[in-house]
Amino acid sequence: MLLPIFLYGNRVLRKIAKDIDKDYEELPQLIENMWETMYRSDGIGLAAPQVGKSIRLFLIDGNDLAEDFPELKDFKRVFINARIIERDGEKVTEAEGCLSLPGIREDVTRYDRIKIAYQDENFNSYEEVFEGFASRIVQHEYDHIEGKLFIDYLSPLRKRLIKSRLTAITQGKTEVDYKVRAPR
Ligand code: NI
């Protein structure tokens, strides 16, 4: 089932999301719906707050970008109860976008390497290191469960330049070919 994507301005995008356990209601169905929603909207990652759930769950499939970023080959994961435990390496700048911020693409500087502890959809625990673009996608999705958005990293000047577009998004004035929910 396709889920509406909550647009910028919805308060759920600003909450620090909560841990979940195996008993979380209809979790397998939610994960399946999130995959379907992500693929249909041509996303490479989707976090639960973007579908209105303030829980520590996000999923990523980077395979579509593997031609440009070889580190994304076979990078498909469900992350539950994730905690980034190390960030290091160089700082790298690349453009990012977000399904909750349609039409906005801006350069974001992030660490090139992270170590993250998480559980998969079967609640097996892992500690894994990601580098390059994989690390960037994980940090972007992780920010969603921490109530952050990539526009938070922009300079005051860049923020001023996109302000009218942000306002339009909060008013639901955006043309996308996926289902969205504007803030109420
Ligand atoms: Ni996003």
mmCIF file of N, CA, C and O and ligand atoms in Angstrom, residues 50 97-100 140-141 144, ligand 1:
data_model
loop_
_atom_site.group_PDB
_atom_site.id
_atom_site.type_symbol
_atom_site.label_atom_id
_atom_site.label_comp_id
_atom_site.label_asym_id
_atom_site.label_seq_id
_atom_site.Cartn_x
_atom_site.Cartn_y
_atom_site.Cartn_z
ATOM 1 N N GLN A 50 8.832 10.279 7.810
ATOM 2 C CA GLN A 50 8.329 10.790 6.527
ATOM 3 C C GLN A 50 6.989 10.174 6.130
ATOM 4 O O GLN A 50 6.350 10.653 5.193
ATOM 5 N N GLY A 97 18.801 15.797 -1.942
ATOM 6 C CA GLY A 97 17.387 16.134 -2.021
ATOM 7 C C GLY A 97 16.641 15.272 -1.030
ATOM 8 O O GLY A 97 17.238 14.430 -0.363
ATOM 9 N N CYS A 98 15.337 15.481 -0.922
ATOM 10 C CA CYS A 98 14.546 14.747 0.068
ATOM 11 C C CYS A 98 13.091 14.706 -0.391
ATOM 12 O O CYS A 98 12.565 15.720 -0.851
ATOM 13 N N LEU A 99 12.459 13.536 -0.267
ATOM 14 C CA LEU A 99 11.072 13.416 -0.707
ATOM 15 C C LEU A 99 10.138 14.335 0.078
ATOM 16 O O LEU A 99 9.072 14.695 -0.407
ATOM 17 N N SER A 100 10.540 14.742 1.277
ATOM 18 C CA SER A 100 9.715 15.659 2.081
ATOM 19 C C SER A 100 9.943 17.121 1.701
ATOM 20 O O SER A 100 9.254 18.008 2.220
ATOM 21 N N HIS A 140 21.805 11.052 6.111
ATOM 22 C CA HIS A 140 20.590 11.796 5.747
ATOM 23 C C HIS A 140 19.358 11.134 6.381
ATOM 24 O O HIS A 140 18.531 11.810 7.000
ATOM 25 N N GLU A 141 19.245 9.808 6.238
ATOM 26 C CA GLU A 141 18.077 9.110 6.794
ATOM 27 C C GLU A 141 18.111 9.121 8.320
ATOM 28 O O GLU A 141 17.082 9.277 8.973
ATOM 29 N N HIS A 144 16.654 12.093 9.827
ATOM 30 C CA HIS A 144 15.188 12.097 9.910
ATOM 31 C C HIS A 144 14.691 11.543 11.250
ATOM 32 O O HIS A 144 13.712 12.040 11.792
HETATM 33 NI NI NI B 1 15.020 12.880 3.361
#
